[in-house]
PDB file of C-alpha atoms in Angstrom:
ATOM      1  CA  LEU A   1       4.383  13.378  13.882  1.00  0.00           C
ATOM      2  CA  PRO A   2       6.795  16.623  13.676  1.00  0.00           C
ATOM      3  CA  PRO A   3       4.798  19.692  12.514  1.00  0.00           C
ATOM      4  CA  GLY A   4       4.614  19.945   9.137  1.00  0.00           C
ATOM      5  CA  ALA A   5       4.598  16.006   8.717  1.00  0.00           C
ATOM      6  CA  ALA A   6       2.733  13.912   6.439  1.00  0.00           C
ATOM      7  CA  ALA A   7       1.616  10.597   8.016  1.00  0.00           C
ATOM      8  CA  SER A   8       2.103   7.701   5.106  1.00  0.00           C
ATOM      9  CA  ASP A   9      -0.112   5.544   3.668  1.00  0.00           C
ATOM     10  CA  ARG A  10       2.497   2.079   3.726  1.00  0.00           C
ATOM     11  CA  PRO A  11       3.918   0.954   7.102  1.00  0.00           C
ATOM     12  CA  ALA A  12       7.435   1.995   7.589  1.00  0.00           C
ATOM     13  CA  PRO A  13       9.919  -0.753   6.429  1.00  0.00           C
ATOM     14  CA  ILE A  14      10.876  -3.677   8.360  1.00  0.00           C
ATOM     15  CA  GLY A  15      13.943  -4.871   7.691  1.00  0.00           C
ATOM     16  CA  PRO A  16      15.138  -8.335   8.403  1.00  0.00           C
ATOM     17  CA  HIS A  17      13.527  -9.921  10.683  1.00  0.00           C
ATOM     18  CA  VAL A  18      11.945 -13.280  12.827  1.00  0.00           C
ATOM     19  CA  ASP A  19       8.546 -13.625  11.739  1.00  0.00           C
ATOM     20  CA  GLU A  20       6.347 -14.530  14.882  1.00  0.00           C
ATOM     21  CA  LEU A  21       4.220 -16.535  13.232  1.00  0.00           C
ATOM     22  CA  THR A  22       6.573 -18.974  11.282  1.00  0.00           C
ATOM     23  CA  GLY A  23      10.218 -18.296  13.238  1.00  0.00           C
ATOM     24  CA  ILE A  24      11.603 -17.794   9.819  1.00  0.00           C
ATOM     25  CA  LEU A  25      13.949 -14.942   8.566  1.00  0.00           C
ATOM     26  CA  THR A  26      12.030 -12.874   6.428  1.00  0.00           C
ATOM     27  CA  ILE A  27      13.726  -9.721   4.512  1.00  0.00           C
ATOM     28  CA  ALA A  28      12.615  -7.421   1.964  1.00  0.00           C
ATOM     29  CA  VAL A  29      13.813  -6.504  -1.954  1.00  0.00           C
ATOM     30  CA  GLY A  30      17.327  -5.182  -1.214  1.00  0.00           C
ATOM     31  CA  ASP A  31      18.692  -6.674   1.703  1.00  0.00           C
ATOM     32  CA  ALA A  32      20.492  -9.335   2.321  1.00  0.00           C
ATOM     33  CA  VAL A  33      21.118 -11.134   5.038  1.00  0.00           C
ATOM     34  CA  ASP A  34      23.567 -13.992   6.623  1.00  0.00           C
ATOM     35  CA  SER A  35      22.932 -17.373   8.082  1.00  0.00           C
ATOM     36  CA  ASN A  36      24.890 -19.573   9.543  1.00  0.00           C
ATOM     37  CA  GLY A  37      27.154 -19.170   6.718  1.00  0.00           C
ATOM     38  CA  VAL A  38      24.967 -18.180   3.996  1.00  0.00           C
ATOM     39  CA  GLN A  39      24.182 -15.049   2.529  1.00  0.00           C
ATOM     40  CA  ILE A  40      21.471 -14.604   0.840  1.00  0.00           C
ATOM     41  CA  GLY A  41      19.992 -10.733  -1.185  1.00  0.00           C
ATOM     42  CA  VAL A  42      17.326 -10.194  -3.909  1.00  0.00           C
ATOM     43  CA  PRO A  43      18.814  -6.931  -5.008  1.00  0.00           C
ATOM     44  CA  LYS A  44      16.031  -5.902  -7.640  1.00  0.00           C
ATOM     45  CA  VAL A  45      12.905  -7.578  -8.873  1.00  0.00           C
ATOM     46  CA  THR A  46      11.103  -6.511 -12.495  1.00  0.00           C
ATOM     47  CA  ALA A  47       7.388  -7.133 -12.606  1.00  0.00           C
ATOM     48  CA  PRO A  48       6.169  -7.109 -15.488  1.00  0.00           C
ATOM     49  CA  TYR A  49       8.748  -7.942 -17.609  1.00  0.00           C
ATOM     50  CA  THR A  50       8.383  -8.551 -21.713  1.00  0.00           C
ATOM     51  CA  ALA A  51       9.936 -11.591 -22.993  1.00  0.00           C
ATOM     52  CA  SER A  52      11.736 -11.017 -26.514  1.00  0.00           C
ATOM     53  CA  GLY A  53       9.831 -13.230 -28.720  1.00  0.00           C
ATOM     54  CA  SER A  54       6.887 -14.543 -29.127  1.00  0.00           C
ATOM     55  CA  ASN A  55       6.407 -16.107 -25.767  1.00  0.00           C
ATOM     56  CA  LEU A  56       3.371 -14.614 -24.057  1.00  0.00           C
ATOM     57  CA  PRO A  57       2.459 -15.090 -20.098  1.00  0.00           C
ATOM     58  CA  ALA A  58      -0.421 -17.617 -19.644  1.00  0.00           C
ATOM     59  CA  ARG A  59      -1.477 -16.656 -15.758  1.00  0.00           C
ATOM     60  CA  GLY A  60      -0.642 -12.294 -17.182  1.00  0.00           C
ATOM     61  CA  GLN A  61       2.932 -11.884 -16.100  1.00  0.00           C
ATOM     62  CA  PHE A  62       6.661 -12.179 -16.405  1.00  0.00           C
ATOM     63  CA  MET A  63       8.451 -11.540 -13.400  1.00  0.00           C
ATOM     64  CA  LEU A  64      12.098 -11.465 -12.736  1.00  0.00           C
ATOM     65  CA  VAL A  65      13.827 -12.311  -9.752  1.00  0.00           C
ATOM     66  CA  GLU A  66      17.496 -11.262  -9.231  1.00  0.00           C
ATOM     67  CA  VAL A  67      19.244 -12.658  -6.641  1.00  0.00           C
ATOM     68  CA  GLN A  68      22.866 -13.145  -4.691  1.00  0.00           C
ATOM     69  CA  VAL A  69      23.835 -16.174  -2.393  1.00  0.00           C
ATOM     70  CA  HIS A  70      27.229 -16.025  -0.897  1.00  0.00           C
ATOM     71  CA  ASN A  71      28.994 -18.469   0.741  1.00  0.00           C
ATOM     72  CA  SER A  72      30.496 -16.012   3.760  1.00  0.00           C
ATOM     73  CA  GLY A  73      32.021 -19.017   5.679  1.00  0.00           C
ATOM     74  CA  ASP A  74      35.710 -19.100   6.883  1.00  0.00           C
ATOM     75  CA  ARG A  75      38.526 -20.730   4.433  1.00  0.00           C
ATOM     76  CA  THR A  76      37.512 -24.450   6.651  1.00  0.00           C
ATOM     77  CA  SER A  77      33.567 -24.342   5.889  1.00  0.00           C
ATOM     78  CA  GLN A  78      32.168 -26.423   3.598  1.00  0.00           C
ATOM     79  CA  PRO A  79      30.394 -25.687  -0.217  1.00  0.00           C
ATOM     80  CA  PHE A  80      26.815 -25.525  -0.525  1.00  0.00           C
ATOM     81  CA  GLY A  81      24.850 -26.255  -3.489  1.00  0.00           C
ATOM     82  CA  VAL A  82      22.517 -24.022  -5.594  1.00  0.00           C
ATOM     83  CA  SER A  83      19.989 -24.670  -7.525  1.00  0.00           C
ATOM     84  CA  THR A  84      17.165 -23.325  -8.670  1.00  0.00           C
ATOM     85  CA  ASP A  85      15.518 -25.976  -8.470  1.00  0.00           C
ATOM     86  CA  ALA A  86      15.627 -26.785  -5.582  1.00  0.00           C
ATOM     87  CA  SER A  87      16.816 -23.881  -3.667  1.00  0.00           C
ATOM     88  CA  PHE A  88      14.145 -21.404  -4.459  1.00  0.00           C
ATOM     89  CA  GLN A  89       9.832 -21.471  -4.157  1.00  0.00           C
ATOM     90  CA  LEU A  90       7.813 -18.717  -5.231  1.00  0.00           C
ATOM     91  CA  GLN A  91       4.428 -18.224  -3.381  1.00  0.00           C
ATOM     92  CA  ASP A  92       2.034 -16.425  -3.152  1.00  0.00           C
ATOM     93  CA  GLN A  93       0.020 -14.901  -0.006  1.00  0.00           C
ATOM     94  CA  ASN A  94      -2.446 -17.586  -0.695  1.00  0.00           C
ATOM     95  CA  GLY A  95       0.412 -20.000  -0.423  1.00  0.00           C
ATOM     96  CA  ASN A  96       0.061 -21.196  -4.200  1.00  0.00           C
ATOM     97  CA  VAL A  97       3.358 -21.882  -5.434  1.00  0.00           C
ATOM     98  CA  TYR A  98       4.808 -20.985  -8.844  1.00  0.00           C
ATOM     99  CA  PRO A  99       6.894 -23.110 -11.237  1.00  0.00           C
ATOM    100  CA  GLU A 100      10.689 -20.794 -12.504  1.00  0.00           C
ATOM    101  CA  THR A 101       9.772 -20.101 -16.083  1.00  0.00           C
ATOM    102  CA  THR A 102      13.276 -20.138 -18.593  1.00  0.00           C
ATOM    103  CA  LEU A 103      12.134 -16.641 -20.496  1.00  0.00           C
ATOM    104  CA  PRO A 104      14.140 -16.056 -23.536  1.00  0.00           C
ATOM    105  CA  GLY A 105      17.078 -12.625 -23.134  1.00  0.00           C
ATOM    106  CA  ALA A 106      16.565 -12.798 -19.697  1.00  0.00           C
ATOM    107  CA  PRO A 107      19.210 -13.930 -17.812  1.00  0.00           C
ATOM    108  CA  LYS A 108      21.005 -17.294 -16.304  1.00  0.00           C
ATOM    109  CA  ALA A 109      19.559 -18.655 -13.093  1.00  0.00           C
ATOM    110  CA  PRO A 110      21.673 -18.879 -10.186  1.00  0.00           C
ATOM    111  CA  ASP A 111      22.782 -22.380 -10.394  1.00  0.00           C
ATOM    112  CA  GLY A 112      26.322 -23.749  -8.895  1.00  0.00           C
ATOM    113  CA  ASN A 113      28.399 -25.241  -6.128  1.00  0.00           C
ATOM    114  CA  VAL A 114      29.782 -22.159  -3.473  1.00  0.00           C
ATOM    115  CA  SER A 115      33.177 -22.327  -2.333  1.00  0.00           C
ATOM    116  CA  PRO A 116      34.070 -20.266   1.088  1.00  0.00           C
ATOM    117  CA  GLY A 117      34.539 -16.588  -0.285  1.00  0.00           C
ATOM    118  CA  GLY A 118      32.225 -17.856  -2.979  1.00  0.00           C
ATOM    119  CA  THR A 119      29.292 -16.147  -4.776  1.00  0.00           C
ATOM    120  CA  VAL A 120      26.673 -17.216  -7.267  1.00  0.00           C
ATOM    121  CA  SER A 121      23.930 -14.853  -9.023  1.00  0.00           C
ATOM    122  CA  GLY A 122      21.159 -14.853 -11.612  1.00  0.00           C
ATOM    123  CA  THR A 123      17.361 -14.392 -12.229  1.00  0.00           C
ATOM    124  CA  LEU A 124      14.768 -16.205 -11.506  1.00  0.00           C
ATOM    125  CA  GLY A 125      11.909 -16.257 -14.163  1.00  0.00           C
ATOM    126  CA  TYR A 126       8.248 -16.872 -13.058  1.00  0.00           C
ATOM    127  CA  ASP A 127       5.110 -16.581 -14.904  1.00  0.00           C
ATOM    128  CA  VAL A 128       2.320 -14.895 -12.041  1.00  0.00           C
ATOM    129  CA  PRO A 129      -0.445 -13.165 -12.004  1.00  0.00           C
ATOM    130  CA  PRO A 130      -0.202  -9.457 -11.380  1.00  0.00           C
ATOM    131  CA  GLY A 131      -1.908  -8.061  -8.075  1.00  0.00           C
ATOM    132  CA  ARG A 132      -0.880 -10.378  -5.787  1.00  0.00           C
ATOM    133  CA  THR A 133       2.158 -10.003  -3.308  1.00  0.00           C
ATOM    134  CA  TYR A 134       4.743 -12.909  -3.387  1.00  0.00           C
ATOM    135  CA  ARG A 135       7.292 -14.858  -1.309  1.00  0.00           C
ATOM    136  CA  LEU A 136      10.531 -16.320  -2.688  1.00  0.00           C
ATOM    137  CA  LEU A 137      11.984 -19.246  -0.170  1.00  0.00           C
ATOM    138  CA  PHE A 138      15.560 -19.717  -0.531  1.00  0.00           C
ATOM    139  CA  LEU A 139      16.080 -23.396   1.081  1.00  0.00           C
ATOM    140  CA  ASN A 140      19.271 -24.885   2.390  1.00  0.00           C
ATOM    141  CA  PRO A 141      19.499 -27.050   5.181  1.00  0.00           C
ATOM    142  CA  GLN A 142      22.104 -25.076   6.477  1.00  0.00           C
ATOM    143  CA  VAL A 143      20.109 -22.017   7.809  1.00  0.00           C
ATOM    144  CA  SER A 144      17.906 -21.480  10.561  1.00  0.00           C
ATOM    145  CA  GLN A 145      14.430 -22.897  10.202  1.00  0.00           C
ATOM    146  CA  GLY A 146      16.132 -24.576   6.585  1.00  0.00           C
ATOM    147  CA  GLN A 147      14.759 -21.510   5.092  1.00  0.00           C
ATOM    148  CA  ILE A 148      14.850 -17.420   4.687  1.00  0.00           C
ATOM    149  CA  ALA A 149      11.271 -15.327   3.061  1.00  0.00           C
ATOM    150  CA  ILE A 150      12.203 -13.186   0.705  1.00  0.00           C
ATOM    151  CA  ASP A 151       8.962 -10.431   0.695  1.00  0.00           C
ATOM    152  CA  LEU A 152       8.873  -9.246  -3.122  1.00  0.00           C
ATOM    153  CA  GLY A 153       5.695  -7.859  -2.361  1.00  0.00           C
ATOM    154  CA  GLN A 154       3.091  -6.912  -4.565  1.00  0.00           C
ATOM    155  CA  ARG A 155       3.825  -7.364  -8.250  1.00  0.00           C
TER     156      ARG A 155
END
């Protein structure tokens, strides 16, 4: 370290990388990555999120994950579908999977067909325990290894 610089308790951000154990392309919140004409990014995560109405989280907190999926292929590329049920899976550090939850007052989910040059964006809602480390898997047969992991960090 240069004189006067302080060591950080947190590791330096790695940026987009391939996980050595799984071979899965992994990015962090704020990153975007392109794999075989499919670009995915998570600009923002909100946790805890307070839903309007009387909904209370059963597991401890609601979490919103803003997602953007872009078809970066050329005009001859095939469109592909994005759906909350088939395209995304939220896991914690223990491998527990959490289903997407519809929350009153939350923005719409990212669903639709994405033609070349097109983008589908939206927000996924989850009911999760606080204090765990989460990752969102984007599942698509067109991307390398069939999935891209987005490290959401501890929430």
